[in-house]
Amino acid sequence: MLVISKDDTGYVASILFSLPKIWEEEVWTGYRVGQEAAKEQYKFDLSYAHDQIDLEIPKLIAGKKIIYYPIGQEMSLDRKVAQWVKFVQQQHRNKFLFAPEQLNDVRTLIGEMRLIKSPQEIDVMRESAQISAMAHKNLMQICKAGIPEYRLAAEFVYQCSLAGCNAQAYNAIVGGGENSCILHYVANNSVLQDGQLVLIDAGGEYNHYAADITRTFPINGKFTSEQKQIYELVLQAQQSTINKIKPGILWGDLQANIIQIIITGLVDLGLLAGNIEDLIATQAYRKFYMHNSGHWIGLDVHDLGSYKSANEYRALQPGMVLTVEPGIYISKHTDGVNAKWHSIGVRIEDDILVTESGCEVLTKDAPKEITEIEQIMRS
Ligand SMILES: [Mn+2]
């Protein structure tokens, strides 16, 4: 448990409570930092063994007005906080030290801090994105009809691990054919069929920072005419939206741009009929594109931080990292669609850093142009 305490003069102290360094326990569960190294190596101002929490925290909160902690995240912590406050109330009733009067949720503050990445964080995210991008490219090289979806998921994990990822940012989605139309398909246990697409949504986690990439490509290496038309439309929606990203752009503008392009394209292909404005107003696109433009990404794949402030979509700022991930999904269960479009699910997703002058696509090494994908899969 980390306590950060600020006094009236503005002095900030960091106090760590952690497991004591006991070799007979470490031999079972692994190395521990211990209290000495916490101060010397990690520069905490104070360091205690975890069993000192109930003794030390009341001293730390006495005289403070507000406690920030994740309210309601763990009932055991809610109970502890109440006990510590009650203890201070009783101990200091007749002294000049007061018990805290206010509990605030620390996640609101941390969410805002996590929204703007430092240069060091950006370096790690670039590395995480690059490893994941190369792992996606590798899947294009080894994919062929007849292998199970989990083979590609396993190869992805393997390549990320070889490059130093300690975990995956989330369970990989590898969906061939009809499975590409299930947004969070994680069964990954069907066999990839010749002539169909495979959609792969997978990202490694490097030094605790997530990557989140989706690529869709033909299992046999060559797009059919229908697959190509849907793919090019999704790619156009994604590229046009990425091109708009720069400081000052509102979060909601990204989804609006995707919807505009996807609806126009679906009308051109004969998959939707009617006036563009009416189709947007009635959300007719939801039959084919039923999710949002993306999300913040960082320590979590869906990172903390609000998308609106005071009911207005927030404006992008340098240092924010977000995904842009339009998709079109045409299942055999989708009503009123010519069978030639069935089982075509396409999503293309990249991780984008907002810079002073525009943006940087952190995941740019994962191929997404049709000619590039077909060339990689041919060789
Ligand atoms: Mn995503």
mmCIF file of C-alpha atoms and ligand atoms in Angstrom:
data_model
loop_
_atom_site.group_PDB
_atom_site.id
_atom_site.type_symbol
_atom_site.label_atom_id
_atom_site.label_comp_id
_atom_site.label_asym_id
_atom_site.label_seq_id
_atom_site.Cartn_x
_atom_site.Cartn_y
_atom_site.Cartn_z
ATOM 1 C CA MET A 1 0.000 0.000 0.000
ATOM 2 C CA LEU A 2 1.319 3.390 -0.996
ATOM 3 C CA VAL A 3 0.369 6.471 1.021
ATOM 4 C CA ILE A 4 1.141 9.892 -0.420
ATOM 5 C CA SER A 5 0.772 12.556 2.226
ATOM 6 C CA LYS A 6 0.845 16.314 1.763
ATOM 7 C CA ASP A 7 1.124 18.673 4.723
ATOM 8 C CA ASP A 8 0.069 22.324 5.100
ATOM 9 C CA THR A 9 3.428 23.610 3.832
ATOM 10 C CA GLY A 10 3.020 21.579 0.629
ATOM 11 C CA TYR A 11 5.638 18.996 1.615
ATOM 12 C CA VAL A 12 4.859 15.641 0.033
ATOM 13 C CA ALA A 13 5.968 12.327 1.539
ATOM 14 C CA SER A 14 5.686 8.859 -0.008
ATOM 15 C CA ILE A 15 5.223 5.988 2.432
ATOM 16 C CA LEU A 16 5.273 2.354 1.339
ATOM 17 C CA PHE A 17 3.811 -0.598 3.243
ATOM 18 C CA SER A 18 5.076 -3.909 1.851
ATOM 19 C CA LEU A 19 5.918 -7.487 2.763
ATOM 20 C CA PRO A 20 8.956 -7.932 5.016
ATOM 21 C CA LYS A 21 12.092 -9.520 3.587
ATOM 22 C CA ILE A 22 12.079 -13.053 5.012
ATOM 23 C CA TRP A 23 14.090 -15.626 3.108
ATOM 24 C CA GLU A 24 12.061 -18.598 4.391
ATOM 25 C CA GLU A 25 8.987 -17.027 2.752
ATOM 26 C CA GLU A 26 10.766 -15.728 -0.353
ATOM 27 C CA VAL A 27 11.905 -19.270 -1.138
ATOM 28 C CA TRP A 28 8.219 -20.058 -1.781
ATOM 29 C CA THR A 29 6.913 -16.899 -3.414
ATOM 30 C CA GLY A 30 9.896 -15.071 -4.928
ATOM 31 C CA TYR A 31 12.122 -12.119 -4.076
ATOM 32 C CA ARG A 32 10.757 -9.191 -2.078
ATOM 33 C CA VAL A 33 12.035 -5.632 -2.021
ATOM 34 C CA GLY A 34 11.780 -5.291 1.759
ATOM 35 C CA GLN A 35 11.752 -2.117 3.816
ATOM 36 C CA GLU A 36 15.445 -1.128 3.532
ATOM 37 C CA ALA A 37 15.666 -1.296 -0.256
ATOM 38 C CA ALA A 38 12.310 0.485 -0.573
ATOM 39 C CA LYS A 39 13.983 3.567 0.899
ATOM 40 C CA GLU A 40 17.463 3.178 -0.568
ATOM 41 C CA GLN A 41 16.688 1.987 -4.090
ATOM 42 C CA TYR A 42 13.136 3.213 -4.658
ATOM 43 C CA LYS A 43 13.518 6.457 -2.666
ATOM 44 C CA PHE A 44 10.384 6.169 -0.544
ATOM 45 C CA ASP A 45 10.559 8.589 2.393
ATOM 46 C CA LEU A 46 9.303 5.978 4.826
ATOM 47 C CA SER A 47 8.848 2.243 4.569
ATOM 48 C CA TYR A 48 7.024 -0.151 6.880
ATOM 49 C CA ALA A 49 6.138 -3.816 6.950
ATOM 50 C CA HIS A 50 2.521 -4.355 5.859
ATOM 51 C CA ASP A 51 1.430 -5.481 9.335
ATOM 52 C CA GLN A 52 2.107 -1.918 10.573
ATOM 53 C CA ILE A 53 -0.687 -0.449 8.430
ATOM 54 C CA ASP A 54 -3.317 -0.171 11.180
ATOM 55 C CA LEU A 55 -0.763 1.374 13.537
ATOM 56 C CA GLU A 56 0.799 3.919 11.169
ATOM 57 C CA ILE A 57 -2.051 5.093 8.942
ATOM 58 C CA PRO A 58 -4.112 6.709 11.724
ATOM 59 C CA LYS A 59 -0.999 8.809 12.544
ATOM 60 C CA LEU A 60 -0.678 9.775 8.871
ATOM 61 C CA ILE A 61 -4.316 10.812 8.415
ATOM 62 C CA ALA A 62 -4.604 12.706 11.707
ATOM 63 C CA GLY A 63 -4.881 16.417 10.913
ATOM 64 C CA LYS A 64 -5.597 15.858 7.212
ATOM 65 C CA LYS A 65 -8.909 17.074 5.813
ATOM 66 C CA ILE A 66 -9.362 14.727 2.847
ATOM 67 C CA ILE A 67 -8.546 11.089 2.166
ATOM 68 C CA TYR A 68 -8.323 10.039 -1.484
ATOM 69 C CA TYR A 69 -8.670 6.329 -2.198
ATOM 70 C CA PRO A 70 -10.543 4.045 -4.618
ATOM 71 C CA ILE A 71 -13.973 4.226 -2.997
ATOM 72 C CA GLY A 72 -15.983 1.026 -3.289
ATOM 73 C CA GLN A 73 -13.302 -0.898 -5.177
ATOM 74 C CA GLU A 74 -12.693 -3.241 -2.266
ATOM 75 C CA MET A 75 -15.144 -3.440 0.609
ATOM 76 C CA SER A 76 -12.310 -4.492 2.950
ATOM 77 C CA LEU A 77 -10.520 -1.199 2.223
ATOM 78 C CA ASP A 78 -13.728 0.830 2.697
ATOM 79 C CA ARG A 79 -14.098 -0.806 6.089
ATOM 80 C CA LYS A 80 -10.452 -0.110 6.991
ATOM 81 C CA VAL A 81 -10.698 3.560 6.041
ATOM 82 C CA ALA A 82 -13.811 3.924 8.204
ATOM 83 C CA GLN A 83 -11.992 2.253 11.116
ATOM 84 C CA TRP A 84 -8.927 4.501 10.769
ATOM 85 C CA VAL A 85 -11.072 7.634 10.643
ATOM 86 C CA LYS A 86 -13.087 6.502 13.648
ATOM 87 C CA PHE A 87 -9.888 5.779 15.589
ATOM 88 C CA VAL A 88 -8.525 9.264 14.883
ATOM 89 C CA GLN A 89 -11.877 10.810 15.855
ATOM 90 C CA GLN A 90 -11.702 9.062 19.229
ATOM 91 C CA GLN A 91 -7.985 9.658 19.852
ATOM 92 C CA HIS A 92 -7.948 13.318 18.979
ATOM 93 C CA ARG A 93 -11.278 14.489 20.328
ATOM 94 C CA ASN A 94 -9.580 16.775 22.833
ATOM 95 C CA LYS A 95 -6.524 17.730 20.833
ATOM 96 C CA PHE A 96 -5.871 20.174 18.010
ATOM 97 C CA LEU A 97 -5.630 17.413 15.428
ATOM 98 C CA PHE A 98 -8.729 16.684 13.433
ATOM 99 C CA ALA A 99 -9.967 13.562 11.742
ATOM 100 C CA PRO A 100 -10.534 13.687 7.956
ATOM 101 C CA GLU A 101 -13.951 15.023 6.999
ATOM 102 C CA GLN A 102 -14.016 14.111 3.346
ATOM 103 C CA LEU A 103 -13.454 10.981 1.242
ATOM 104 C CA ASN A 104 -12.703 11.482 -2.457
ATOM 105 C CA ASP A 105 -12.209 8.887 -5.169
ATOM 106 C CA VAL A 106 -8.525 8.933 -6.106
ATOM 107 C CA ARG A 107 -9.260 7.333 -9.491
ATOM 108 C CA THR A 108 -10.710 10.573 -10.842
ATOM 109 C CA LEU A 109 -7.359 12.300 -10.245
ATOM 110 C CA ILE A 110 -5.279 9.358 -11.404
ATOM 111 C CA GLY A 111 -7.418 8.977 -14.526
ATOM 112 C CA GLU A 112 -6.645 12.565 -15.535
ATOM 113 C CA MET A 113 -2.925 12.049 -14.809
ATOM 114 C CA ARG A 114 -2.868 8.852 -16.863
ATOM 115 C CA LEU A 115 -4.502 10.569 -19.822
ATOM 116 C CA ILE A 116 -1.384 12.574 -20.674
ATOM 117 C CA LYS A 117 1.628 10.326 -21.166
ATOM 118 C CA SER A 118 5.132 11.475 -20.190
ATOM 119 C CA PRO A 119 8.025 11.129 -22.690
ATOM 120 C CA GLN A 120 9.210 8.044 -20.759
ATOM 121 C CA GLU A 121 5.766 6.447 -20.975
ATOM 122 C CA ILE A 122 5.592 7.233 -24.688
ATOM 123 C CA ASP A 123 8.909 5.457 -25.265
ATOM 124 C CA VAL A 124 7.565 2.327 -23.567
ATOM 125 C CA MET A 125 4.277 2.520 -25.504
ATOM 126 C CA ARG A 126 6.201 2.866 -28.775
ATOM 127 C CA GLU A 127 8.112 -0.316 -27.904
ATOM 128 C CA SER A 128 4.938 -2.163 -26.906
ATOM 129 C CA ALA A 129 3.226 -1.064 -30.135
ATOM 130 C CA GLN A 130 6.200 -2.055 -32.271
ATOM 131 C CA ILE A 131 6.499 -5.541 -30.769
ATOM 132 C CA SER A 132 2.770 -6.142 -31.285
ATOM 133 C CA ALA A 133 2.887 -4.759 -34.831
ATOM 134 C CA MET A 134 5.706 -7.149 -35.781
ATOM 135 C CA ALA A 135 3.792 -10.049 -34.190
ATOM 136 C CA HIS A 136 0.765 -9.182 -36.388
ATOM 137 C CA LYS A 137 2.965 -9.044 -39.487
ATOM 138 C CA ASN A 138 4.333 -12.486 -38.590
ATOM 139 C CA LEU A 139 0.774 -13.891 -38.523
ATOM 140 C CA MET A 140 0.253 -12.720 -42.122
ATOM 141 C CA GLN A 141 3.386 -14.652 -43.076
ATOM 142 C CA ILE A 142 2.384 -17.956 -41.469
ATOM 143 C CA CYS A 143 -1.395 -17.917 -42.027
ATOM 144 C CA LYS A 144 -2.875 -20.581 -44.301
ATOM 145 C CA ALA A 145 -6.144 -22.471 -44.710
ATOM 146 C CA GLY A 146 -6.583 -25.545 -42.525
ATOM 147 C CA ILE A 147 -4.890 -24.315 -39.353
ATOM 148 C CA PRO A 148 -6.947 -23.612 -36.212
ATOM 149 C CA GLU A 149 -7.540 -20.052 -35.040
ATOM 150 C CA TYR A 150 -5.707 -20.794 -31.775
ATOM 151 C CA ARG A 151 -2.532 -21.499 -33.757
ATOM 152 C CA LEU A 152 -2.403 -17.812 -34.734
ATOM 153 C CA ALA A 153 -3.248 -16.738 -31.164
ATOM 154 C CA ALA A 154 -0.414 -18.935 -29.844
ATOM 155 C CA GLU A 155 2.073 -17.569 -32.399
ATOM 156 C CA PHE A 156 1.129 -14.027 -31.424
ATOM 157 C CA VAL A 157 1.768 -14.679 -27.718
ATOM 158 C CA TYR A 158 5.024 -16.465 -28.578
ATOM 159 C CA GLN A 159 6.396 -13.579 -30.658
ATOM 160 C CA CYS A 160 5.461 -11.018 -28.000
ATOM 161 C CA SER A 161 7.068 -13.086 -25.250
ATOM 162 C CA LEU A 162 10.257 -13.534 -27.284
ATOM 163 C CA ALA A 163 10.465 -9.758 -27.608
ATOM 164 C CA GLY A 164 10.182 -9.251 -23.845
ATOM 165 C CA CYS A 165 6.465 -8.807 -23.171
ATOM 166 C CA ASN A 166 5.602 -10.122 -19.711
ATOM 167 C CA ALA A 167 1.906 -10.464 -20.561
ATOM 168 C CA GLN A 168 -0.790 -9.914 -23.163
ATOM 169 C CA ALA A 169 -2.833 -6.742 -22.867
ATOM 170 C CA TYR A 170 -6.014 -8.869 -23.313
ATOM 171 C CA ASN A 171 -7.083 -12.247 -24.666
ATOM 172 C CA ALA A 172 -6.461 -12.365 -28.403
ATOM 173 C CA ILE A 173 -9.453 -12.464 -30.741
ATOM 174 C CA VAL A 174 -8.787 -14.629 -33.796
ATOM 175 C CA GLY A 175 -11.952 -15.045 -35.833
ATOM 176 C CA GLY A 176 -12.088 -16.671 -39.265
ATOM 177 C CA GLY A 177 -15.053 -16.247 -41.654
ATOM 178 C CA GLU A 178 -18.355 -15.882 -39.793
ATOM 179 C CA ASN A 179 -16.433 -15.573 -36.497
ATOM 180 C CA SER A 180 -14.946 -12.271 -37.736
ATOM 181 C CA CYS A 181 -18.432 -10.795 -37.202
ATOM 182 C CA ILE A 182 -18.439 -11.490 -33.452
ATOM 183 C CA LEU A 183 -16.859 -8.426 -31.818
ATOM 184 C CA HIS A 184 -15.391 -10.204 -28.791
ATOM 185 C CA TYR A 185 -14.939 -13.704 -30.191
ATOM 186 C CA VAL A 186 -12.354 -15.381 -27.922
ATOM 187 C CA ALA A 187 -13.140 -19.095 -28.398
ATOM 188 C CA ASN A 188 -10.476 -19.202 -31.158
ATOM 189 C CA ASN A 189 -11.212 -22.895 -31.787
ATOM 190 C CA SER A 190 -12.437 -23.056 -35.402
ATOM 191 C CA VAL A 191 -10.381 -24.063 -38.434
ATOM 192 C CA LEU A 192 -9.453 -21.274 -40.865
ATOM 193 C CA GLN A 193 -11.155 -21.796 -44.243
ATOM 194 C CA ASP A 194 -9.872 -21.031 -47.715
ATOM 195 C CA GLY A 195 -11.544 -17.969 -49.261
ATOM 196 C CA GLN A 196 -12.505 -16.350 -45.968
ATOM 197 C CA LEU A 197 -11.143 -13.457 -43.940
ATOM 198 C CA VAL A 198 -9.531 -13.719 -40.519
ATOM 199 C CA LEU A 199 -9.858 -10.861 -38.027
ATOM 200 C CA ILE A 200 -7.152 -10.674 -35.359
ATOM 201 C CA ASP A 201 -7.441 -8.282 -32.428
ATOM 202 C CA ALA A 202 -4.362 -8.789 -30.256
ATOM 203 C CA GLY A 203 -1.838 -6.741 -28.324
ATOM 204 C CA GLY A 204 1.098 -7.430 -26.065
ATOM 205 C CA GLU A 205 1.910 -5.704 -22.802
ATOM 206 C CA TYR A 206 5.468 -4.420 -22.481
ATOM 207 C CA ASN A 207 6.705 -2.997 -19.168
ATOM 208 C CA HIS A 208 3.039 -2.815 -18.112
ATOM 209 C CA TYR A 209 1.941 -0.723 -21.128
ATOM 210 C CA ALA A 210 -0.659 -2.129 -23.501
ATOM 211 C CA ALA A 211 -0.838 -2.238 -27.270
ATOM 212 C CA ASP A 212 -4.142 -2.861 -29.065
ATOM 213 C CA ILE A 213 -4.065 -3.717 -32.769
ATOM 214 C CA THR A 214 -6.622 -5.277 -35.099
ATOM 215 C CA ARG A 215 -5.803 -6.515 -38.558
ATOM 216 C CA THR A 216 -8.046 -8.375 -41.005
ATOM 217 C CA PHE A 217 -6.709 -10.271 -43.989
ATOM 218 C CA PRO A 218 -7.641 -13.113 -46.374
ATOM 219 C CA ILE A 219 -6.694 -16.558 -45.076
ATOM 220 C CA ASN A 220 -5.356 -17.631 -48.502
ATOM 221 C CA GLY A 221 -3.539 -14.330 -49.091
ATOM 222 C CA LYS A 222 -5.826 -12.852 -51.763
ATOM 223 C CA PHE A 223 -8.865 -10.616 -51.118
ATOM 224 C CA THR A 224 -12.049 -11.458 -53.050
ATOM 225 C CA SER A 225 -13.788 -8.565 -54.778
ATOM 226 C CA GLU A 226 -16.435 -8.257 -52.002
ATOM 227 C CA GLN A 227 -13.857 -8.531 -49.201
ATOM 228 C CA LYS A 228 -11.742 -5.880 -50.912
ATOM 229 C CA GLN A 229 -14.650 -3.433 -51.218
ATOM 230 C CA ILE A 230 -15.554 -3.695 -47.522
ATOM 231 C CA TYR A 231 -11.902 -3.613 -46.449
ATOM 232 C CA GLU A 232 -11.126 -0.508 -48.488
ATOM 233 C CA LEU A 233 -14.125 1.278 -46.998
ATOM 234 C CA VAL A 234 -13.046 0.501 -43.412
ATOM 235 C CA LEU A 235 -9.466 1.490 -44.222
ATOM 236 C CA GLN A 236 -10.639 4.772 -45.747
ATOM 237 C CA ALA A 237 -12.739 5.524 -42.631
ATOM 238 C CA GLN A 238 -9.778 4.750 -40.377
ATOM 239 C CA GLN A 239 -7.155 6.651 -42.392
ATOM 240 C CA SER A 240 -9.349 9.714 -42.795
ATOM 241 C CA THR A 241 -10.057 9.750 -39.050
ATOM 242 C CA ILE A 242 -6.383 9.338 -38.109
ATOM 243 C CA ASN A 243 -5.544 12.222 -40.477
ATOM 244 C CA LYS A 244 -7.862 14.483 -38.468
ATOM 245 C CA ILE A 245 -6.148 13.790 -35.142
ATOM 246 C CA LYS A 246 -4.356 16.787 -33.674
ATOM 247 C CA PRO A 247 -4.663 18.910 -30.520
ATOM 248 C CA GLY A 248 -8.090 20.562 -30.258
ATOM 249 C CA ILE A 249 -10.102 17.927 -32.156
ATOM 250 C CA LEU A 250 -13.114 16.787 -30.101
ATOM 251 C CA TRP A 251 -13.423 13.107 -29.161
ATOM 252 C CA GLY A 252 -16.916 12.926 -30.684
ATOM 253 C CA ASP A 253 -15.669 14.214 -34.065
ATOM 254 C CA LEU A 254 -13.793 10.961 -34.629
ATOM 255 C CA GLN A 255 -16.899 8.765 -34.418
ATOM 256 C CA ALA A 256 -18.877 11.262 -36.514
ATOM 257 C CA ASN A 257 -16.234 11.086 -39.256
ATOM 258 C CA ILE A 258 -16.219 7.282 -39.246
ATOM 259 C CA ILE A 259 -20.029 7.124 -39.419
ATOM 260 C CA GLN A 260 -20.159 9.624 -42.293
ATOM 261 C CA ILE A 261 -17.657 7.653 -44.392
ATOM 262 C CA ILE A 262 -19.060 4.210 -43.579
ATOM 263 C CA ILE A 263 -22.647 5.221 -44.359
ATOM 264 C CA THR A 264 -21.670 6.879 -47.622
ATOM 265 C CA GLY A 265 -19.701 3.782 -48.612
ATOM 266 C CA LEU A 266 -22.464 1.351 -47.645
ATOM 267 C CA VAL A 267 -24.937 3.340 -49.759
ATOM 268 C CA ASP A 268 -22.527 3.264 -52.714
ATOM 269 C CA LEU A 269 -22.212 -0.524 -52.354
ATOM 270 C CA GLY A 270 -26.002 -0.926 -52.170
ATOM 271 C CA LEU A 271 -25.920 -2.249 -48.600
ATOM 272 C CA LEU A 272 -27.913 0.721 -47.307
ATOM 273 C CA ALA A 273 -30.461 2.798 -49.166
ATOM 274 C CA GLY A 274 -31.690 6.290 -48.500
ATOM 275 C CA ASN A 275 -30.589 9.799 -47.688
ATOM 276 C CA ILE A 276 -27.216 10.008 -45.846
ATOM 277 C CA GLU A 277 -28.474 12.465 -43.190
ATOM 278 C CA ASP A 278 -31.544 10.303 -42.485
ATOM 279 C CA LEU A 279 -29.432 7.156 -42.227
ATOM 280 C CA ILE A 280 -27.158 8.899 -39.706
ATOM 281 C CA ALA A 281 -30.113 10.249 -37.719
ATOM 282 C CA THR A 282 -31.790 6.835 -37.528
ATOM 283 C CA GLN A 283 -28.450 5.109 -36.758
ATOM 284 C CA ALA A 284 -29.008 2.743 -39.688
ATOM 285 C CA TYR A 285 -25.231 2.080 -39.691
ATOM 286 C CA ARG A 286 -25.537 0.196 -36.362
ATOM 287 C CA LYS A 287 -26.587 -2.920 -38.252
ATOM 288 C CA PHE A 288 -23.036 -3.044 -39.682
ATOM 289 C CA TYR A 289 -20.960 -0.842 -37.324
ATOM 290 C CA MET A 290 -22.218 -1.134 -33.753
ATOM 291 C CA HIS A 291 -19.325 0.132 -31.592
ATOM 292 C CA ASN A 292 -17.410 3.333 -30.935
ATOM 293 C CA SER A 293 -14.384 4.852 -32.648
ATOM 294 C CA GLY A 294 -11.919 3.743 -29.962
ATOM 295 C CA HIS A 295 -10.683 4.339 -26.417
ATOM 296 C CA TRP A 296 -7.771 5.696 -24.378
ATOM 297 C CA ILE A 297 -4.886 3.242 -24.010
ATOM 298 C CA GLY A 298 -1.919 3.078 -21.622
ATOM 299 C CA LEU A 299 -1.370 1.026 -18.485
ATOM 300 C CA ASP A 300 -4.743 -0.547 -19.254
ATOM 301 C CA VAL A 301 -5.914 -1.441 -22.726
ATOM 302 C CA HIS A 302 -9.038 0.615 -21.964
ATOM 303 C CA ASP A 303 -7.237 3.244 -19.940
ATOM 304 C CA LEU A 304 -8.672 5.502 -17.255
ATOM 305 C CA GLY A 305 -9.754 9.042 -18.111
ATOM 306 C CA SER A 306 -13.080 10.559 -19.096
ATOM 307 C CA TYR A 307 -14.247 11.099 -22.665
ATOM 308 C CA LYS A 308 -16.461 14.030 -21.760
ATOM 309 C CA SER A 309 -16.095 16.860 -19.322
ATOM 310 C CA ALA A 310 -19.180 18.828 -18.259
ATOM 311 C CA ASN A 311 -21.187 16.876 -20.854
ATOM 312 C CA GLU A 312 -19.021 18.128 -23.738
ATOM 313 C CA TYR A 313 -16.690 15.810 -25.628
ATOM 314 C CA ARG A 314 -13.167 16.661 -24.539
ATOM 315 C CA ALA A 315 -10.576 18.030 -26.930
ATOM 316 C CA LEU A 316 -7.474 16.008 -27.727
ATOM 317 C CA GLN A 317 -4.190 17.192 -26.201
ATOM 318 C CA PRO A 318 -0.543 16.313 -26.905
ATOM 319 C CA GLY A 319 0.500 13.186 -24.962
ATOM 320 C CA MET A 320 -2.879 11.445 -25.166
ATOM 321 C CA VAL A 321 -2.877 7.971 -26.746
ATOM 322 C CA LEU A 322 -6.058 6.547 -28.254
ATOM 323 C CA THR A 323 -7.150 3.782 -30.582
ATOM 324 C CA VAL A 324 -8.992 4.335 -33.867
ATOM 325 C CA GLU A 325 -10.848 1.161 -34.804
ATOM 326 C CA PRO A 326 -13.715 1.357 -37.295
ATOM 327 C CA GLY A 327 -15.270 -1.877 -38.510
ATOM 328 C CA ILE A 328 -17.967 -3.333 -40.738
ATOM 329 C CA TYR A 329 -19.468 -6.693 -39.834
ATOM 330 C CA ILE A 330 -21.803 -8.534 -42.216
ATOM 331 C CA SER A 331 -22.936 -11.782 -40.654
ATOM 332 C CA LYS A 332 -25.081 -14.406 -42.365
ATOM 333 C CA HIS A 333 -27.581 -13.402 -39.649
ATOM 334 C CA THR A 334 -27.641 -9.742 -40.764
ATOM 335 C CA ASP A 335 -31.073 -9.069 -42.264
ATOM 336 C CA GLY A 336 -31.655 -8.009 -45.829
ATOM 337 C CA VAL A 337 -28.169 -8.508 -47.256
ATOM 338 C CA ASN A 338 -27.205 -10.279 -50.493
ATOM 339 C CA ALA A 339 -25.454 -13.570 -49.619
ATOM 340 C CA LYS A 340 -22.291 -12.530 -51.478
ATOM 341 C CA TRP A 341 -21.474 -10.205 -48.543
ATOM 342 C CA HIS A 342 -21.982 -12.820 -45.824
ATOM 343 C CA SER A 343 -19.280 -13.618 -43.236
ATOM 344 C CA ILE A 344 -17.237 -10.521 -44.024
ATOM 345 C CA GLY A 345 -16.148 -8.880 -40.778
ATOM 346 C CA VAL A 346 -13.448 -6.221 -41.019
ATOM 347 C CA ARG A 347 -11.924 -4.119 -38.249
ATOM 348 C CA ILE A 348 -8.703 -2.123 -38.527
ATOM 349 C CA GLU A 349 -7.264 -0.703 -35.319
ATOM 350 C CA ASP A 350 -4.167 1.343 -34.546
ATOM 351 C CA ASP A 351 -2.791 3.134 -31.473
ATOM 352 C CA ILE A 352 -2.346 6.872 -32.034
ATOM 353 C CA LEU A 353 -0.284 9.360 -30.041
ATOM 354 C CA VAL A 354 -1.473 12.978 -30.187
ATOM 355 C CA THR A 355 1.557 15.217 -30.834
ATOM 356 C CA GLU A 356 2.012 19.022 -30.833
ATOM 357 C CA SER A 357 1.501 19.212 -34.592
ATOM 358 C CA GLY A 358 -0.754 16.229 -35.287
ATOM 359 C CA CYS A 359 -0.293 12.595 -34.434
ATOM 360 C CA GLU A 360 1.998 9.595 -34.619
ATOM 361 C CA VAL A 361 0.719 6.095 -35.436
ATOM 362 C CA LEU A 362 2.585 3.993 -32.868
ATOM 363 C CA THR A 363 1.474 0.728 -34.517
ATOM 364 C CA LYS A 364 2.416 1.732 -38.080
ATOM 365 C CA ASP A 365 4.635 -1.352 -38.580
ATOM 366 C CA ALA A 366 1.586 -3.622 -38.783
ATOM 367 C CA PRO A 367 0.782 -3.694 -42.538
ATOM 368 C CA LYS A 368 -2.730 -2.666 -43.568
ATOM 369 C CA GLU A 369 -2.649 -1.647 -47.240
ATOM 370 C CA ILE A 370 -4.150 -4.366 -49.467
ATOM 371 C CA THR A 371 -1.155 -4.498 -51.830
ATOM 372 C CA GLU A 372 1.269 -4.759 -48.879
ATOM 373 C CA ILE A 373 -0.728 -7.535 -47.161
ATOM 374 C CA GLU A 374 -1.067 -9.550 -50.385
ATOM 375 C CA GLN A 375 2.639 -9.150 -51.128
ATOM 376 C CA ILE A 376 3.662 -10.319 -47.625
ATOM 377 C CA MET A 377 1.336 -13.303 -47.838
ATOM 378 C CA ARG A 378 2.613 -14.285 -51.315
ATOM 379 C CA SER A 379 6.288 -14.362 -50.346
HETATM 380 MN MN MN B 1 -9.408 -1.548 -28.921
#
